[in-house]
Coordinates of C-alpha atoms and ligand atoms in Angstrom, one line a residue:
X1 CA 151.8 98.2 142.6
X2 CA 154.4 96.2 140.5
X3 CA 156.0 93.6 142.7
X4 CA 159.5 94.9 142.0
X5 CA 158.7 98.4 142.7
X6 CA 157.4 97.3 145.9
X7 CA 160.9 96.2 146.4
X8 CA 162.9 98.6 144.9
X9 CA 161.0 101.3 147.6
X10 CA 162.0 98.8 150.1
X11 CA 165.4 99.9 149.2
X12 CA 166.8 96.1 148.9
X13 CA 167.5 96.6 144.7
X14 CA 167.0 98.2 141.9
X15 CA 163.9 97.3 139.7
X16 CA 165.7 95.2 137.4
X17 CA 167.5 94.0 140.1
X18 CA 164.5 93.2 142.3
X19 CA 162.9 91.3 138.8
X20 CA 166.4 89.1 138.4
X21 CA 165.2 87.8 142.1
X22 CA 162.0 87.4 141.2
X23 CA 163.1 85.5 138.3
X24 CA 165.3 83.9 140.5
X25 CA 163.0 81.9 143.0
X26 CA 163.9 84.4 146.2
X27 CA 160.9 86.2 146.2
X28 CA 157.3 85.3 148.1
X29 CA 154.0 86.3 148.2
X30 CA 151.8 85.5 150.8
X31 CA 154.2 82.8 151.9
X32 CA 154.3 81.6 147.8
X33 CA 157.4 81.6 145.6
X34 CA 156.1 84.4 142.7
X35 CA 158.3 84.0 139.3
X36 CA 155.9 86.2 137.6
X37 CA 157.6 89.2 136.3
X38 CA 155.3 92.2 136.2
X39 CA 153.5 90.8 138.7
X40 CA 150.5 93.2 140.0
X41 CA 151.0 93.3 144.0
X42 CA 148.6 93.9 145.9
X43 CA 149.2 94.4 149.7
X44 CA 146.1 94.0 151.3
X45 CA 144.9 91.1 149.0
X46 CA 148.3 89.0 149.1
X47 CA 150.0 89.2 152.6
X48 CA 153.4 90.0 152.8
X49 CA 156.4 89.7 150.9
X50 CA 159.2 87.8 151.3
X51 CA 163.0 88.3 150.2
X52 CA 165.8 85.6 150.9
X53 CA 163.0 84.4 153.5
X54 CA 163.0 88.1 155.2
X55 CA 159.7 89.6 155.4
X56 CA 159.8 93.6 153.9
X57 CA 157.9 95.4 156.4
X58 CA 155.1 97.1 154.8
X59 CA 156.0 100.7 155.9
X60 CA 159.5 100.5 154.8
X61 CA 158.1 100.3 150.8
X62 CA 156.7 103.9 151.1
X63 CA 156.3 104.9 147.5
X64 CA 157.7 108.5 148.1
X65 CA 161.0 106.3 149.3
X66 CA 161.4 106.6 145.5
X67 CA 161.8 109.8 144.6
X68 CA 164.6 111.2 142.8
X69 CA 165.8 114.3 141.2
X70 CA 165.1 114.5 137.4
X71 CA 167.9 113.6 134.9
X72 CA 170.9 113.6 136.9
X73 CA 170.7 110.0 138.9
X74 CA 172.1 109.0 142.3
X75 CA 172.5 105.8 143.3
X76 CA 173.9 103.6 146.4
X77 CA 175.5 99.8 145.6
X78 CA 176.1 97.4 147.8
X79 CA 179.9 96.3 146.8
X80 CA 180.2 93.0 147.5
X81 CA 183.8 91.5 148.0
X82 CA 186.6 91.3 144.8
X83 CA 185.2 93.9 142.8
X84 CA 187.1 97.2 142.4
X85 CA 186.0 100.8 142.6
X86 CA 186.7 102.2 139.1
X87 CA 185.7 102.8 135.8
X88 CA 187.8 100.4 133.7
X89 CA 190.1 98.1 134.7
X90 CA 193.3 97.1 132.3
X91 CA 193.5 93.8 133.8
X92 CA 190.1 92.6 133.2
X93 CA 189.1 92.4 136.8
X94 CA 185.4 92.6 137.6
X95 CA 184.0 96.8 138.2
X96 CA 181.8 98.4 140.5
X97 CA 180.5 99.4 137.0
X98 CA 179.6 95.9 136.1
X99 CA 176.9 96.0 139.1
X100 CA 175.1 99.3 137.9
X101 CA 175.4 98.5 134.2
X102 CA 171.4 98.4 133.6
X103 CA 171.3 101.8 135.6
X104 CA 171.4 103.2 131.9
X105 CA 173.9 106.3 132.4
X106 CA 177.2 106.8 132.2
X107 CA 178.2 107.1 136.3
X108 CA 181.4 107.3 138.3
X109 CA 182.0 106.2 141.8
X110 CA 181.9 109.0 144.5
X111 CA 185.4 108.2 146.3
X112 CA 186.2 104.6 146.5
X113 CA 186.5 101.0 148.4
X114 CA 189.3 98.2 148.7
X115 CA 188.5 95.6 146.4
X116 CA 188.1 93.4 149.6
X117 CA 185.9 95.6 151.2
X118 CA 182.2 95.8 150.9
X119 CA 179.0 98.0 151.6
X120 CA 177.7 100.8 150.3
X121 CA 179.3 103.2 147.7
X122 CA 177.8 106.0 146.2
X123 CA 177.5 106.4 142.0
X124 CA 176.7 109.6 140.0
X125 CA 176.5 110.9 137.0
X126 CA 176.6 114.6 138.5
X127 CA 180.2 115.5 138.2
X128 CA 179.4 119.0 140.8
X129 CA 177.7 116.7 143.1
X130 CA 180.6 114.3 143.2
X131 CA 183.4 116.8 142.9
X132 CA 181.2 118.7 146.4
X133 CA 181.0 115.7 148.4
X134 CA 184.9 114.4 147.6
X135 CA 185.7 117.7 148.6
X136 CA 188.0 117.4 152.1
X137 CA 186.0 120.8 153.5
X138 CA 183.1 118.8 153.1
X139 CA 184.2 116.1 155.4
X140 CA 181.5 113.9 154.9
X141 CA 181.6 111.4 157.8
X142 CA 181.7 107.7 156.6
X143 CA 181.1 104.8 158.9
X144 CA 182.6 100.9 159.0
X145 CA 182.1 98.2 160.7
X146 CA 185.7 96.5 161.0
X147 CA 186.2 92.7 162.5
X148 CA 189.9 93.4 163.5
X149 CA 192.1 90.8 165.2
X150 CA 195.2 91.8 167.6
X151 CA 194.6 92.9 171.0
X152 CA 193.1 95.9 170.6
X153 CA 193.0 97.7 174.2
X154 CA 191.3 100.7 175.9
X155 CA 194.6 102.5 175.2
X156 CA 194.8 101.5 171.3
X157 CA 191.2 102.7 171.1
X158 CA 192.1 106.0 172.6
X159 CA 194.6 106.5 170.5
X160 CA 192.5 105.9 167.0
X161 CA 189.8 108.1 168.5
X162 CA 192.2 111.1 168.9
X163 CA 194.6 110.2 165.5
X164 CA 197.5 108.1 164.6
X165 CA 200.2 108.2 162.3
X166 CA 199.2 106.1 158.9
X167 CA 202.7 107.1 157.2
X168 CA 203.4 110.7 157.4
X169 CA 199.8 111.5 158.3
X170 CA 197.8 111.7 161.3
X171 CA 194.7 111.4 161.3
X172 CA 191.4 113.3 162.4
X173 CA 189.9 112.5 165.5
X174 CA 187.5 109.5 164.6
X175 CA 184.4 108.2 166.9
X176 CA 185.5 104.4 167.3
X177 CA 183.2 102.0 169.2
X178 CA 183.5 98.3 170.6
X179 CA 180.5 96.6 168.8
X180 CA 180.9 92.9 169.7
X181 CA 184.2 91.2 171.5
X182 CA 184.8 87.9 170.8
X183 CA 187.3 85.3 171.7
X184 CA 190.3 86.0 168.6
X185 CA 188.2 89.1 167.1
X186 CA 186.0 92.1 167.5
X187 CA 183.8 93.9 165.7
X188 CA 184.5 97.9 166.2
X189 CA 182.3 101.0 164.8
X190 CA 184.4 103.7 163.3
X191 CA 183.3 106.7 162.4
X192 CA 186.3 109.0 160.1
X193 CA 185.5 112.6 158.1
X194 CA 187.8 112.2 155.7
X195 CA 188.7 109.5 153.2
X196 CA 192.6 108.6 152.8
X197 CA 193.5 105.4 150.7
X198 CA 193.3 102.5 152.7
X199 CA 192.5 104.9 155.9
X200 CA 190.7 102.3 158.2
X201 CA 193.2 99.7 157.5
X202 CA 196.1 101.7 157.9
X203 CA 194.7 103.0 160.9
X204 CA 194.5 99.6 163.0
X205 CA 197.8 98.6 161.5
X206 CA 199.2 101.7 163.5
X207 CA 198.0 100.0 166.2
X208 CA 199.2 96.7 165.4
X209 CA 196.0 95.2 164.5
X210 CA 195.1 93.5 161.3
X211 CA 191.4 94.0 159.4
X212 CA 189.6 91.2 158.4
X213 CA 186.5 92.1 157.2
X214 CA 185.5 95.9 156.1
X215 CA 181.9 97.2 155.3
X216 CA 181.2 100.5 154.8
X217 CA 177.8 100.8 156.6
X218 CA 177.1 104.4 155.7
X219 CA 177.8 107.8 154.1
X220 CA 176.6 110.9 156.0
X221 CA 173.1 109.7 156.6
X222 CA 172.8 107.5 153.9
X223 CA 172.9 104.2 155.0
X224 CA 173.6 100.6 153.7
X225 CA 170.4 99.1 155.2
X226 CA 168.9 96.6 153.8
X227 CA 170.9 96.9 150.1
X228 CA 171.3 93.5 148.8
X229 CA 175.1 92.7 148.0
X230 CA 175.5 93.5 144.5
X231 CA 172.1 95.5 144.0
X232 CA 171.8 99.4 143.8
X233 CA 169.1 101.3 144.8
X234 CA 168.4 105.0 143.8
X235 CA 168.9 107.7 146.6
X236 CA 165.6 109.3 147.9
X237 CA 165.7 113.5 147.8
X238 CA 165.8 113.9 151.3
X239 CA 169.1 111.1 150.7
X240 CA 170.5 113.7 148.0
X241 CA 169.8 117.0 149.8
X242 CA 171.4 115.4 153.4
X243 CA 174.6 114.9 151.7
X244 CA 174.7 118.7 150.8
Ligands
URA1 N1 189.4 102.3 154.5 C1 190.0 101.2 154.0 O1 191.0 100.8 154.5 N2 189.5 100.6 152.9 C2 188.4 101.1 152.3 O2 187.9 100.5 151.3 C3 187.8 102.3 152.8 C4 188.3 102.9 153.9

């Protein structure tokens, strides 16, 4: 198999994507730096590959990963910080679009991310399919990780989980977990099925907490994984079909 299809169906880029790393020094073979694009992998021969110095485990590139449905074309970027979810900007500021450029159709985000926020957005050029999903009876549930600061209490958490007033709307009951605690942070789960502007951040400001970082770690069951920031992979059917 072609070395950058091995890691496209790893689901860490795109193929063009996986051949700008290759081309880039951050892929190895068998413990060797490969710059060869079009390079013919083969697993059993070669050893294991490499990206950024993590091993891809072999049965994560299962070919059928790879899938999709004919013409229409669903995809999953990894935003990375400073880029903002639309399709033109007037001020010149760098697009989600920029990143799925050599995806070769004309796509438009499904819903949106803060320009400081990262993690995984979904891209389509199926208007029914986006206008479905977007769709509030849908209530598609969407999961961030948040690093918040503030003291955040038991009581605070209770009152996220059952809904909180983010400026003449409360919200729906969310799923909200402690992930880590540290000393002047902590990392909390949440878990919301609907999609206001600025919801998650709104939502700890009503408790008097301030977000630092936010990654959007998943969309129904498809999930960030291993994504690279700034690389988009193509969703697998079963991906697709979940969302429906
Ligand atoms: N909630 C936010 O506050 N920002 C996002 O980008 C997404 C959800």
């Amino acid at each position: 198999m072609r070395l950058n299809k091995y890691i496209a169906n790893a689901g860490l880029a795109s193929r063009r994507g996986a051949d700008a790393l290759i081309a880039d020094g951050k892929v190895r073979v068998g413990g060797k730096v490969v710059r060869e694009l079009g390079y013919d992998y083969d697993e059993a021969a070669d050893g294991p590959v490499s990206v950024n110095g993590k091993t891809i485990a072999p049965a994560a590139a299962d070919p059928s990963s790879g899938r999709t449905a004919a013409k229409k074309i669903y995809i999953a970027l990894h935003k990375p910080k400073g880029y903002i979810t639309t399709t033109k900007d007037e001020r010149g500021r760098p697009t989600v679009m920029d990143l799925v450029a050599d995806a070769d159709a004309r796509l438009f985000p499904i819903g949106r991310l803060d320009g400081p926020t990262t993690g995984l957005l979904l891209l389509t050029n199926d208007g029914d399919f986006a206008q479905r999903l977007a769709h509030p009876k849908h209530e598609t549930v969407k999961t961030y990780r948040a690093r918040v600061t503030g003291p955040l209490t038991k009581g605070k958490i209770e009152r996220l989980r059952r809904g909180v007033d983010i400026g003449g709307y409360v919200t729906k009951p969310a799923e909200v977990e402690v992930v880590k605690q540290a000393e002047r942070s902590m990392v909390i789960e949440i878990k919301i099925h609907e999609g206001k502007n600025r919801q998650v951040r709104k939502m700890f400001a009503a408790v008097g907490c301030k977000v630092v970082d936010l990654e959007r770690t998943a969309v129904g069951a498809v999930r960030l994984g291993r994504l690279l920031p700034g690389h988009w992979r193509k969703l697998t059917l079963r991906e697709i079909e979940s969302l429906l």
